[in-house]
């Protein structure tokens, strides 16, 4: 192998920011050598860390990096889910639950 192939690129810290609905709150930081490496990377965050409301601690949001500007990675919301332990407490004993997953289109034509 030549020296060019063995040379490692220096990695930089990038800040991951939430969507505008969450006032571009900081979701975390990640390392990458190129900004293009971040596109498509997914981040799972507890809702209490974004809203500071203890009642929303049982929900998680999934964000995906959409674009990178400077050292900030901007995300889009992919989905949300309820923690299984919380769901188990909601269902009465002896009752059955039905799980369903479906895609919807919002008013702004986002799937």
PDB file of N, CA and C in Angstrom:
ATOM      1  N   UNK A   1       0.833  -1.185   0.000  1.00  0.00           N
ATOM      2  CA  UNK A   1       0.000   0.000   0.000  1.00  0.00           C
ATOM      3  C   UNK A   1       0.876   1.246   0.000  1.00  0.00           C
ATOM      4  N   UNK A   2       0.391   2.230  -0.677  1.00  0.00           N
ATOM      5  CA  UNK A   2       1.145   3.476  -0.749  1.00  0.00           C
ATOM      6  C   UNK A   2       0.839   4.352   0.452  1.00  0.00           C
ATOM      7  N   UNK A   3       1.634   5.405   0.604  1.00  0.00           N
ATOM      8  CA  UNK A   3       1.440   6.313   1.736  1.00  0.00           C
ATOM      9  C   UNK A   3       0.104   7.040   1.657  1.00  0.00           C
ATOM     10  N   UNK A   4      -0.386   7.333   0.457  1.00  0.00           N
ATOM     11  CA  UNK A   4      -1.661   8.021   0.301  1.00  0.00           C
ATOM     12  C   UNK A   4      -2.812   7.169   0.839  1.00  0.00           C
ATOM     13  N   UNK A   5      -2.752   5.870   0.604  1.00  0.00           N
ATOM     14  CA  UNK A   5      -3.818   4.989   1.058  1.00  0.00           C
ATOM     15  C   UNK A   5      -3.802   4.824   2.570  1.00  0.00           C
ATOM     16  N   UNK A   6      -2.626   4.881   3.184  1.00  0.00           N
ATOM     17  CA  UNK A   6      -2.511   4.694   4.621  1.00  0.00           C
ATOM     18  C   UNK A   6      -2.793   5.958   5.424  1.00  0.00           C
ATOM     19  N   UNK A   7      -2.776   7.098   4.754  1.00  0.00           N
ATOM     20  CA  UNK A   7      -2.975   8.369   5.437  1.00  0.00           C
ATOM     21  C   UNK A   7      -4.424   8.490   5.910  1.00  0.00           C
ATOM     22  N   UNK A   8      -4.620   8.739   7.203  1.00  0.00           N
ATOM     23  CA  UNK A   8      -5.961   8.878   7.755  1.00  0.00           C
ATOM     24  C   UNK A   8      -6.387  10.335   7.713  1.00  0.00           C
ATOM     25  N   UNK A   9      -7.657  10.540   7.479  1.00  0.00           N
ATOM     26  CA  UNK A   9      -8.191  11.893   7.484  1.00  0.00           C
ATOM     27  C   UNK A   9      -8.515  12.290   8.918  1.00  0.00           C
ATOM     28  N   UNK A  10      -8.323  13.547   9.211  1.00  0.00           N
ATOM     29  CA  UNK A  10      -8.614  14.053  10.541  1.00  0.00           C
ATOM     30  C   UNK A  10     -10.126  14.210  10.706  1.00  0.00           C
ATOM     31  N   UNK A  11     -10.632  13.762  11.838  1.00  0.00           N
ATOM     32  CA  UNK A  11     -12.070  13.843  12.092  1.00  0.00           C
ATOM     33  C   UNK A  11     -12.402  15.123  12.846  1.00  0.00           C
ATOM     34  N   UNK A  12     -13.615  15.600  12.617  1.00  0.00           N
ATOM     35  CA  UNK A  12     -14.103  16.828  13.235  1.00  0.00           C
ATOM     36  C   UNK A  12     -15.398  16.539  13.982  1.00  0.00           C
ATOM     37  N   UNK A  13     -15.686  17.357  14.990  1.00  0.00           N
ATOM     38  CA  UNK A  13     -16.933  17.247  15.730  1.00  0.00           C
ATOM     39  C   UNK A  13     -18.014  18.041  15.021  1.00  0.00           C
ATOM     40  N   UNK A  14     -19.187  17.427  14.872  1.00  0.00           N
ATOM     41  CA  UNK A  14     -20.345  18.079  14.274  1.00  0.00           C
ATOM     42  C   UNK A  14     -21.482  18.064  15.290  1.00  0.00           C
ATOM     43  N   UNK A  15     -22.180  19.185  15.401  1.00  0.00           N
ATOM     44  CA  UNK A  15     -23.332  19.281  16.283  1.00  0.00           C
ATOM     45  C   UNK A  15     -24.573  18.857  15.519  1.00  0.00           C
ATOM     46  N   UNK A  16     -25.392  17.999  16.131  1.00  0.00           N
ATOM     47  CA  UNK A  16     -26.628  17.542  15.501  1.00  0.00           C
ATOM     48  C   UNK A  16     -27.772  18.372  16.080  1.00  0.00           C
ATOM     49  N   UNK A  17     -28.509  19.058  15.204  1.00  0.00           N
ATOM     50  CA  UNK A  17     -29.600  19.942  15.625  1.00  0.00           C
ATOM     51  C   UNK A  17     -30.948  19.351  15.225  1.00  0.00           C
ATOM     52  N   UNK A  18     -31.948  19.548  16.082  1.00  0.00           N
ATOM     53  CA  UNK A  18     -33.304  19.060  15.815  1.00  0.00           C
ATOM     54  C   UNK A  18     -33.980  19.943  14.769  1.00  0.00           C
ATOM     55  N   UNK A  19     -35.215  19.616  14.450  1.00  0.00           N
ATOM     56  CA  UNK A  19     -35.975  20.375  13.459  1.00  0.00           C
ATOM     57  C   UNK A  19     -36.485  21.690  14.051  1.00  0.00           C
ATOM     58  N   UNK A  20     -37.081  22.518  13.214  1.00  0.00           N
ATOM     59  CA  UNK A  20     -37.544  23.832  13.667  1.00  0.00           C
ATOM     60  C   UNK A  20     -38.686  23.713  14.672  1.00  0.00           C
ATOM     61  N   UNK A  21     -39.449  22.605  14.662  1.00  0.00           N
ATOM     62  CA  UNK A  21     -40.522  22.415  15.645  1.00  0.00           C
ATOM     63  C   UNK A  21     -39.971  22.334  17.069  1.00  0.00           C
ATOM     64  N   UNK A  22     -38.738  21.934  17.195  1.00  0.00           N
ATOM     65  CA  UNK A  22     -38.073  21.845  18.493  1.00  0.00           C
ATOM     66  C   UNK A  22     -37.024  22.947  18.658  1.00  0.00           C
ATOM     67  N   UNK A  23     -37.181  24.027  17.906  1.00  0.00           N
ATOM     68  CA  UNK A  23     -36.306  25.206  17.963  1.00  0.00           C
ATOM     69  C   UNK A  23     -34.836  24.870  17.738  1.00  0.00           C
ATOM     70  N   UNK A  24     -34.578  23.948  16.850  1.00  0.00           N
ATOM     71  CA  UNK A  24     -33.219  23.531  16.498  1.00  0.00           C
ATOM     72  C   UNK A  24     -32.388  23.188  17.735  1.00  0.00           C
ATOM     73  N   UNK A  25     -33.013  22.506  18.686  1.00  0.00           N
ATOM     74  CA  UNK A  25     -32.321  22.111  19.918  1.00  0.00           C
ATOM     75  C   UNK A  25     -31.182  21.151  19.598  1.00  0.00           C
ATOM     76  N   UNK A  26     -30.156  21.196  20.420  1.00  0.00           N
ATOM     77  CA  UNK A  26     -28.985  20.343  20.222  1.00  0.00           C
ATOM     78  C   UNK A  26     -29.316  18.913  20.647  1.00  0.00           C
ATOM     79  N   UNK A  27     -29.209  17.970  19.710  1.00  0.00           N
ATOM     80  CA  UNK A  27     -29.472  16.565  20.004  1.00  0.00           C
ATOM     81  C   UNK A  27     -28.224  15.849  20.493  1.00  0.00           C
ATOM     82  N   UNK A  28     -27.078  16.321  20.061  1.00  0.00           N
ATOM     83  CA  UNK A  28     -25.826  15.696  20.454  1.00  0.00           C
ATOM     84  C   UNK A  28     -24.718  16.101  19.507  1.00  0.00           C
ATOM     85  N   UNK A  29     -23.593  15.414  19.619  1.00  0.00           N
ATOM     86  CA  UNK A  29     -22.442  15.657  18.758  1.00  0.00           C
ATOM     87  C   UNK A  29     -21.938  14.325  18.221  1.00  0.00           C
ATOM     88  N   UNK A  30     -21.291  14.379  17.074  1.00  0.00           N
ATOM     89  CA  UNK A  30     -20.735  13.164  16.472  1.00  0.00           C
ATOM     90  C   UNK A  30     -19.449  13.493  15.741  1.00  0.00           C
ATOM     91  N   UNK A  31     -18.640  12.478  15.551  1.00  0.00           N
ATOM     92  CA  UNK A  31     -17.367  12.628  14.837  1.00  0.00           C
ATOM     93  C   UNK A  31     -17.505  12.145  13.399  1.00  0.00           C
ATOM     94  N   UNK A  32     -16.879  12.857  12.484  1.00  0.00           N
ATOM     95  CA  UNK A  32     -16.840  12.436  11.086  1.00  0.00           C
ATOM     96  C   UNK A  32     -15.694  13.154  10.391  1.00  0.00           C
ATOM     97  N   UNK A  33     -15.117  12.489   9.400  1.00  0.00           N
ATOM     98  CA  UNK A  33     -14.034  13.119   8.659  1.00  0.00           C
ATOM     99  C   UNK A  33     -14.564  13.991   7.524  1.00  0.00           C
ATOM    100  N   UNK A  34     -15.713  13.619   6.974  1.00  0.00           N
ATOM    101  CA  UNK A  34     -16.342  14.384   5.895  1.00  0.00           C
ATOM    102  C   UNK A  34     -17.794  14.674   6.263  1.00  0.00           C
ATOM    103  N   UNK A  35     -18.307  15.851   5.949  1.00  0.00           N
ATOM    104  CA  UNK A  35     -19.716  16.149   6.248  1.00  0.00           C
ATOM    105  C   UNK A  35     -20.693  15.210   5.545  1.00  0.00           C
ATOM    106  N   UNK A  36     -20.333  14.719   4.365  1.00  0.00           N
ATOM    107  CA  UNK A  36     -21.228  13.826   3.619  1.00  0.00           C
ATOM    108  C   UNK A  36     -21.432  12.485   4.315  1.00  0.00           C
ATOM    109  N   UNK A  37     -20.519  12.118   5.216  1.00  0.00           N
ATOM    110  CA  UNK A  37     -20.660  10.865   5.947  1.00  0.00           C
ATOM    111  C   UNK A  37     -21.836  10.898   6.919  1.00  0.00           C
ATOM    112  N   UNK A  38     -22.256  12.089   7.308  1.00  0.00           N
ATOM    113  CA  UNK A  38     -23.326  12.229   8.291  1.00  0.00           C
ATOM    114  C   UNK A  38     -24.717  12.079   7.695  1.00  0.00           C
ATOM    115  N   UNK A  39     -24.858  12.337   6.416  1.00  0.00           N
ATOM    116  CA  UNK A  39     -26.176  12.312   5.787  1.00  0.00           C
ATOM    117  C   UNK A  39     -26.754  10.907   5.866  1.00  0.00           C
ATOM    118  N   UNK A  40     -27.966  10.832   6.411  1.00  0.00           N
ATOM    119  CA  UNK A  40     -28.640   9.554   6.583  1.00  0.00           C
ATOM    120  C   UNK A  40     -28.432   8.928   7.958  1.00  0.00           C
ATOM    121  N   UNK A  41     -27.511   9.462   8.732  1.00  0.00           N
ATOM    122  CA  UNK A  41     -27.260   8.923  10.068  1.00  0.00           C
ATOM    123  C   UNK A  41     -28.468   9.206  10.954  1.00  0.00           C
ATOM    124  N   UNK A  42     -28.877   8.191  11.740  1.00  0.00           N
ATOM    125  CA  UNK A  42     -30.069   8.320  12.575  1.00  0.00           C
ATOM    126  C   UNK A  42     -29.705   8.532  14.032  1.00  0.00           C
ATOM    127  N   UNK A  43     -30.556   9.316  14.705  1.00  0.00           N
ATOM    128  CA  UNK A  43     -30.374   9.620  16.119  1.00  0.00           C
ATOM    129  C   UNK A  43     -31.707   9.379  16.823  1.00  0.00           C
ATOM    130  N   UNK A  44     -31.673   8.635  17.926  1.00  0.00           N
ATOM    131  CA  UNK A  44     -32.880   8.384  18.713  1.00  0.00           C
ATOM    132  C   UNK A  44     -32.762   9.164  20.022  1.00  0.00           C
ATOM    133  N   UNK A  45     -33.778   9.996  20.300  1.00  0.00           N
ATOM    134  CA  UNK A  45     -33.727  10.902  21.443  1.00  0.00           C
ATOM    135  C   UNK A  45     -35.011  10.764  22.257  1.00  0.00           C
ATOM    136  N   UNK A  46     -34.874  10.818  23.574  1.00  0.00           N
ATOM    137  CA  UNK A  46     -36.034  10.813  24.454  1.00  0.00           C
ATOM    138  C   UNK A  46     -36.697  12.185  24.394  1.00  0.00           C
ATOM    139  N   UNK A  47     -38.017  12.220  24.380  1.00  0.00           N
ATOM    140  CA  UNK A  47     -38.750  13.472  24.219  1.00  0.00           C
ATOM    141  C   UNK A  47     -38.575  14.409  25.411  1.00  0.00           C
ATOM    142  N   UNK A  48     -38.311  13.885  26.593  1.00  0.00           N
ATOM    143  CA  UNK A  48     -38.119  14.737  27.768  1.00  0.00           C
ATOM    144  C   UNK A  48     -36.891  15.631  27.613  1.00  0.00           C
ATOM    145  N   UNK A  49     -35.890  15.177  26.877  1.00  0.00           N
ATOM    146  CA  UNK A  49     -34.681  15.989  26.699  1.00  0.00           C
ATOM    147  C   UNK A  49     -34.924  17.200  25.793  1.00  0.00           C
ATOM    148  N   UNK A  50     -35.977  17.154  24.983  1.00  0.00           N
ATOM    149  CA  UNK A  50     -36.294  18.282  24.098  1.00  0.00           C
ATOM    150  C   UNK A  50     -37.334  19.225  24.696  1.00  0.00           C
ATOM    151  N   UNK A  51     -38.277  18.686  25.466  1.00  0.00           N
ATOM    152  CA  UNK A  51     -39.373  19.511  25.974  1.00  0.00           C
ATOM    153  C   UNK A  51     -39.255  19.834  27.457  1.00  0.00           C
ATOM    154  N   UNK A  52     -38.423  19.120  28.192  1.00  0.00           N
ATOM    155  CA  UNK A  52     -38.268  19.275  29.646  1.00  0.00           C
ATOM    156  C   UNK A  52     -39.582  19.059  30.395  1.00  0.00           C
ATOM    157  N   UNK A  53     -40.453  18.217  29.867  1.00  0.00           N
ATOM    158  CA  UNK A  53     -41.706  17.857  30.522  1.00  0.00           C
ATOM    159  C   UNK A  53     -41.613  16.395  30.962  1.00  0.00           C
ATOM    160  N   UNK A  54     -41.627  16.125  32.269  1.00  0.00           N
ATOM    161  CA  UNK A  54     -41.470  14.752  32.763  1.00  0.00           C
ATOM    162  C   UNK A  54     -42.544  13.781  32.274  1.00  0.00           C
ATOM    163  N   UNK A  55     -43.730  14.274  31.962  1.00  0.00           N
ATOM    164  CA  UNK A  55     -44.800  13.380  31.490  1.00  0.00           C
ATOM    165  C   UNK A  55     -44.492  12.771  30.125  1.00  0.00           C
ATOM    166  N   UNK A  56     -43.551  13.353  29.398  1.00  0.00           N
ATOM    167  CA  UNK A  56     -43.238  12.874  28.052  1.00  0.00           C
ATOM    168  C   UNK A  56     -41.969  12.026  28.015  1.00  0.00           C
ATOM    169  N   UNK A  57     -41.594  11.470  29.180  1.00  0.00           N
ATOM    170  CA  UNK A  57     -40.369  10.680  29.233  1.00  0.00           C
ATOM    171  C   UNK A  57     -40.518   9.305  28.597  1.00  0.00           C
ATOM    172  N   UNK A  58     -41.727   8.901  28.288  1.00  0.00           N
ATOM    173  CA  UNK A  58     -41.957   7.560  27.749  1.00  0.00           C
ATOM    174  C   UNK A  58     -42.028   7.514  26.228  1.00  0.00           C
ATOM    175  N   UNK A  59     -41.676   8.597  25.584  1.00  0.00           N
ATOM    176  CA  UNK A  59     -41.717   8.659  24.128  1.00  0.00           C
ATOM    177  C   UNK A  59     -40.322   8.933  23.579  1.00  0.00           C
ATOM    178  N   UNK A  60     -40.010   8.304  22.463  1.00  0.00           N
ATOM    179  CA  UNK A  60     -38.726   8.513  21.802  1.00  0.00           C
ATOM    180  C   UNK A  60     -38.966   9.017  20.389  1.00  0.00           C
ATOM    181  N   UNK A  61     -38.103   9.908  19.938  1.00  0.00           N
ATOM    182  CA  UNK A  61     -38.168  10.446  18.580  1.00  0.00           C
ATOM    183  C   UNK A  61     -36.968   9.948  17.790  1.00  0.00           C
ATOM    184  N   UNK A  62     -37.171   9.702  16.510  1.00  0.00           N
ATOM    185  CA  UNK A  62     -36.087   9.264  15.639  1.00  0.00           C
ATOM    186  C   UNK A  62     -35.867  10.337  14.587  1.00  0.00           C
ATOM    187  N   UNK A  63     -34.656  10.865  14.561  1.00  0.00           N
ATOM    188  CA  UNK A  63     -34.274  11.891  13.597  1.00  0.00           C
ATOM    189  C   UNK A  63     -33.230  11.313  12.640  1.00  0.00           C
ATOM    190  N   UNK A  64     -33.191  11.828  11.409  1.00  0.00           N
ATOM    191  CA  UNK A  64     -32.170  11.465  10.435  1.00  0.00           C
ATOM    192  C   UNK A  64     -31.511  12.739   9.920  1.00  0.00           C
ATOM    193  N   UNK A  65     -30.203  12.699   9.770  1.00  0.00           N
ATOM    194  CA  UNK A  65     -29.470  13.872   9.281  1.00  0.00           C
ATOM    195  C   UNK A  65     -29.804  14.066   7.808  1.00  0.00           C
ATOM    196  N   UNK A  66     -30.253  15.276   7.490  1.00  0.00           N
ATOM    197  CA  UNK A  66     -30.688  15.602   6.130  1.00  0.00           C
ATOM    198  C   UNK A  66     -29.638  16.403   5.368  1.00  0.00           C
ATOM    199  N   UNK A  67     -29.026  17.374   6.046  1.00  0.00           N
ATOM    200  CA  UNK A  67     -28.013  18.215   5.397  1.00  0.00           C
ATOM    201  C   UNK A  67     -27.034  18.729   6.450  1.00  0.00           C
ATOM    202  N   UNK A  68     -25.869  19.137   5.988  1.00  0.00           N
ATOM    203  CA  UNK A  68     -24.835  19.647   6.883  1.00  0.00           C
ATOM    204  C   UNK A  68     -24.423  21.029   6.399  1.00  0.00           C
ATOM    205  N   UNK A  69     -24.465  21.996   7.321  1.00  0.00           N
ATOM    206  CA  UNK A  69     -24.022  23.359   7.024  1.00  0.00           C
ATOM    207  C   UNK A  69     -22.956  23.726   8.041  1.00  0.00           C
ATOM    208  N   UNK A  70     -21.738  23.903   7.579  1.00  0.00           N
ATOM    209  CA  UNK A  70     -20.640  24.219   8.493  1.00  0.00           C
ATOM    210  C   UNK A  70     -20.364  23.047   9.413  1.00  0.00           C
ATOM    211  N   UNK A  71     -20.453  23.258  10.705  1.00  0.00           N
ATOM    212  CA  UNK A  71     -20.246  22.166  11.651  1.00  0.00           C
ATOM    213  C   UNK A  71     -21.554  21.758  12.320  1.00  0.00           C
ATOM    214  N   UNK A  72     -22.700  22.099  11.697  1.00  0.00           N
ATOM    215  CA  UNK A  72     -24.013  21.732  12.223  1.00  0.00           C
ATOM    216  C   UNK A  72     -24.726  20.811  11.246  1.00  0.00           C
ATOM    217  N   UNK A  73     -25.195  19.685  11.762  1.00  0.00           N
ATOM    218  CA  UNK A  73     -25.967  18.729  10.966  1.00  0.00           C
ATOM    219  C   UNK A  73     -27.443  18.943  11.263  1.00  0.00           C
ATOM    220  N   UNK A  74     -28.223  19.258  10.238  1.00  0.00           N
ATOM    221  CA  UNK A  74     -29.652  19.503  10.389  1.00  0.00           C
ATOM    222  C   UNK A  74     -30.407  18.210  10.102  1.00  0.00           C
ATOM    223  N   UNK A  75     -31.459  17.972  10.876  1.00  0.00           N
ATOM    224  CA  UNK A  75     -32.168  16.700  10.795  1.00  0.00           C
ATOM    225  C   UNK A  75     -33.604  16.874  10.318  1.00  0.00           C
ATOM    226  N   UNK A  76     -34.234  15.741  10.059  1.00  0.00           N
ATOM    227  CA  UNK A  76     -35.671  15.699   9.803  1.00  0.00           C
ATOM    228  C   UNK A  76     -36.243  14.604  10.697  1.00  0.00           C
ATOM    229  N   UNK A  77     -37.490  14.757  11.081  1.00  0.00           N
ATOM    230  CA  UNK A  77     -38.145  13.808  11.966  1.00  0.00           C
ATOM    231  C   UNK A  77     -38.619  12.608  11.157  1.00  0.00           C
ATOM    232  N   UNK A  78     -38.169  11.414  11.535  1.00  0.00           N
ATOM    233  CA  UNK A  78     -38.591  10.199  10.847  1.00  0.00           C
ATOM    234  C   UNK A  78     -39.783   9.537  11.517  1.00  0.00           C
ATOM    235  N   UNK A  79     -39.815   9.595  12.837  1.00  0.00           N
ATOM    236  CA  UNK A  79     -40.922   8.955  13.528  1.00  0.00           C
ATOM    237  C   UNK A  79     -40.794   9.073  15.029  1.00  0.00           C
ATOM    238  N   UNK A  80     -41.774   8.545  15.712  1.00  0.00           N
ATOM    239  CA  UNK A  80     -41.743   8.522  17.163  1.00  0.00           C
ATOM    240  C   UNK A  80     -42.312   7.194  17.624  1.00  0.00           C
ATOM    241  N   UNK A  81     -41.959   6.811  18.834  1.00  0.00           N
ATOM    242  CA  UNK A  81     -42.464   5.550  19.368  1.00  0.00           C
ATOM    243  C   UNK A  81     -42.636   5.648  20.870  1.00  0.00           C
ATOM    244  N   UNK A  82     -43.533   4.824  21.371  1.00  0.00           N
ATOM    245  CA  UNK A  82     -43.789   4.740  22.798  1.00  0.00           C
ATOM    246  C   UNK A  82     -42.944   3.597  23.356  1.00  0.00           C
ATOM    247  N   UNK A  83     -42.330   3.808  24.507  1.00  0.00           N
ATOM    248  CA  UNK A  83     -41.522   2.762  25.111  1.00  0.00           C
ATOM    249  C   UNK A  83     -42.388   1.552  25.458  1.00  0.00           C
ATOM    250  N   UNK A  84     -41.915   0.341  25.185  1.00  0.00           N
ATOM    251  CA  UNK A  84     -42.714  -0.860  25.433  1.00  0.00           C
ATOM    252  C   UNK A  84     -43.137  -1.028  26.898  1.00  0.00           C
ATOM    253  N   UNK A  85     -42.290  -0.634  27.835  1.00  0.00           N
ATOM    254  CA  UNK A  85     -42.657  -0.775  29.247  1.00  0.00           C
ATOM    255  C   UNK A  85     -43.832   0.134  29.608  1.00  0.00           C
ATOM    256  N   UNK A  86     -43.889   1.316  29.029  1.00  0.00           N
ATOM    257  CA  UNK A  86     -44.996   2.232  29.270  1.00  0.00           C
ATOM    258  C   UNK A  86     -46.273   1.699  28.637  1.00  0.00           C
ATOM    259  N   UNK A  87     -46.160   1.146  27.459  1.00  0.00           N
ATOM    260  CA  UNK A  87     -47.313   0.589  26.764  1.00  0.00           C
ATOM    261  C   UNK A  87     -47.897  -0.576  27.553  1.00  0.00           C
ATOM    262  N   UNK A  88     -47.041  -1.368  28.150  1.00  0.00           N
ATOM    263  CA  UNK A  88     -47.491  -2.514  28.941  1.00  0.00           C
ATOM    264  C   UNK A  88     -48.313  -2.056  30.143  1.00  0.00           C
ATOM    265  N   UNK A  89     -47.931  -0.929  30.729  1.00  0.00           N
ATOM    266  CA  UNK A  89     -48.680  -0.405  31.873  1.00  0.00           C
ATOM    267  C   UNK A  89     -50.024   0.189  31.456  1.00  0.00           C
ATOM    268  N   UNK A  90     -50.147   0.617  30.222  1.00  0.00           N
ATOM    269  CA  UNK A  90     -51.407   1.209  29.758  1.00  0.00           C
ATOM    270  C   UNK A  90     -52.484   0.156  29.487  1.00  0.00           C
ATOM    271  N   UNK A  91     -52.068  -1.024  29.067  1.00  0.00           N
ATOM    272  CA  UNK A  91     -53.019  -2.078  28.698  1.00  0.00           C
ATOM    273  C   UNK A  91     -53.481  -2.791  29.961  1.00  0.00           C
ATOM    274  N   UNK A  92     -54.776  -2.946  30.123  1.00  0.00           N
ATOM    275  CA  UNK A  92     -55.327  -3.614  31.296  1.00  0.00           C
ATOM    276  C   UNK A  92     -54.994  -5.096  31.282  1.00  0.00           C
ATOM    277  N   UNK A  93     -54.953  -5.655  32.460  1.00  0.00           N
ATOM    278  CA  UNK A  93     -54.655  -7.075  32.610  1.00  0.00           C
ATOM    279  C   UNK A  93     -55.781  -7.897  31.990  1.00  0.00           C
ATOM    280  N   UNK A  94     -55.432  -8.894  31.220  1.00  0.00           N
ATOM    281  CA  UNK A  94     -56.413  -9.753  30.574  1.00  0.00           C
ATOM    282  C   UNK A  94     -56.912  -9.216  29.243  1.00  0.00           C
ATOM    283  N   UNK A  95     -56.589  -7.977  28.912  1.00  0.00           N
ATOM    284  CA  UNK A  95     -57.008  -7.393  27.636  1.00  0.00           C
ATOM    285  C   UNK A  95     -55.950  -7.666  26.574  1.00  0.00           C
ATOM    286  N   UNK A  96     -56.367  -7.603  25.351  1.00  0.00           N
ATOM    287  CA  UNK A  96     -55.434  -7.803  24.245  1.00  0.00           C
ATOM    288  C   UNK A  96     -55.170  -6.461  23.579  1.00  0.00           C
ATOM    289  N   UNK A  97     -53.966  -6.331  23.061  1.00  0.00           N
ATOM    290  CA  UNK A  97     -53.645  -5.100  22.354  1.00  0.00           C
ATOM    291  C   UNK A  97     -53.432  -5.419  20.878  1.00  0.00           C
ATOM    292  N   UNK A  98     -53.683  -4.447  20.064  1.00  0.00           N
ATOM    293  CA  UNK A  98     -53.474  -4.581  18.627  1.00  0.00           C
ATOM    294  C   UNK A  98     -52.437  -3.548  18.231  1.00  0.00           C
ATOM    295  N   UNK A  99     -51.353  -4.004  17.626  1.00  0.00           N
ATOM    296  CA  UNK A  99     -50.323  -3.089  17.160  1.00  0.00           C
ATOM    297  C   UNK A  99     -50.520  -2.844  15.680  1.00  0.00           C
ATOM    298  N   UNK A 100     -50.316  -1.593  15.286  1.00  0.00           N
ATOM    299  CA  UNK A 100     -50.480  -1.226  13.889  1.00  0.00           C
ATOM    300  C   UNK A 100     -49.439  -0.186  13.525  1.00  0.00           C
ATOM    301  N   UNK A 101     -48.962  -0.273  12.329  1.00  0.00           N
ATOM    302  CA  UNK A 101     -47.993   0.683  11.824  1.00  0.00           C
ATOM    303  C   UNK A 101     -48.436   1.109  10.431  1.00  0.00           C
ATOM    304  N   UNK A 102     -48.516   2.402  10.217  1.00  0.00           N
ATOM    305  CA  UNK A 102     -48.964   2.883   8.920  1.00  0.00           C
ATOM    306  C   UNK A 102     -48.328   4.226   8.619  1.00  0.00           C
ATOM    307  N   UNK A 103     -48.277   4.545   7.338  1.00  0.00           N
ATOM    308  CA  UNK A 103     -47.719   5.816   6.889  1.00  0.00           C
ATOM    309  C   UNK A 103     -48.858   6.752   6.538  1.00  0.00           C
ATOM    310  N   UNK A 104     -48.676   8.030   6.867  1.00  0.00           N
ATOM    311  CA  UNK A 104     -49.677   9.043   6.560  1.00  0.00           C
ATOM    312  C   UNK A 104     -48.996  10.197   5.845  1.00  0.00           C
ATOM    313  N   UNK A 105     -49.779  11.003   5.164  1.00  0.00           N
ATOM    314  CA  UNK A 105     -49.263  12.180   4.479  1.00  0.00           C
ATOM    315  C   UNK A 105     -49.803  13.403   5.192  1.00  0.00           C
ATOM    316  N   UNK A 106     -48.916  14.316   5.599  1.00  0.00           N
ATOM    317  CA  UNK A 106     -49.328  15.525   6.314  1.00  0.00           C
ATOM    318  C   UNK A 106     -49.821  16.586   5.333  1.00  0.00           C
ATOM    319  N   UNK A 107     -50.268  17.706   5.877  1.00  0.00           N
ATOM    320  CA  UNK A 107     -50.795  18.788   5.036  1.00  0.00           C
ATOM    321  C   UNK A 107     -49.731  19.366   4.094  1.00  0.00           C
ATOM    322  N   UNK A 108     -48.456  19.299   4.517  1.00  0.00           N
ATOM    323  CA  UNK A 108     -47.389  19.817   3.674  1.00  0.00           C
ATOM    324  C   UNK A 108     -46.760  18.733   2.795  1.00  0.00           C
ATOM    325  N   UNK A 109     -47.534  17.675   2.513  1.00  0.00           N
ATOM    326  CA  UNK A 109     -47.135  16.576   1.626  1.00  0.00           C
ATOM    327  C   UNK A 109     -45.867  15.861   2.033  1.00  0.00           C
ATOM    328  N   UNK A 110     -45.691  15.674   3.338  1.00  0.00           N
ATOM    329  CA  UNK A 110     -44.565  14.897   3.851  1.00  0.00           C
ATOM    330  C   UNK A 110     -45.103  13.540   4.246  1.00  0.00           C
ATOM    331  N   UNK A 111     -44.459  12.494   3.753  1.00  0.00           N
ATOM    332  CA  UNK A 111     -44.913  11.130   4.038  1.00  0.00           C
ATOM    333  C   UNK A 111     -44.479  10.713   5.409  1.00  0.00           C
TER     334      UNK A 111
END
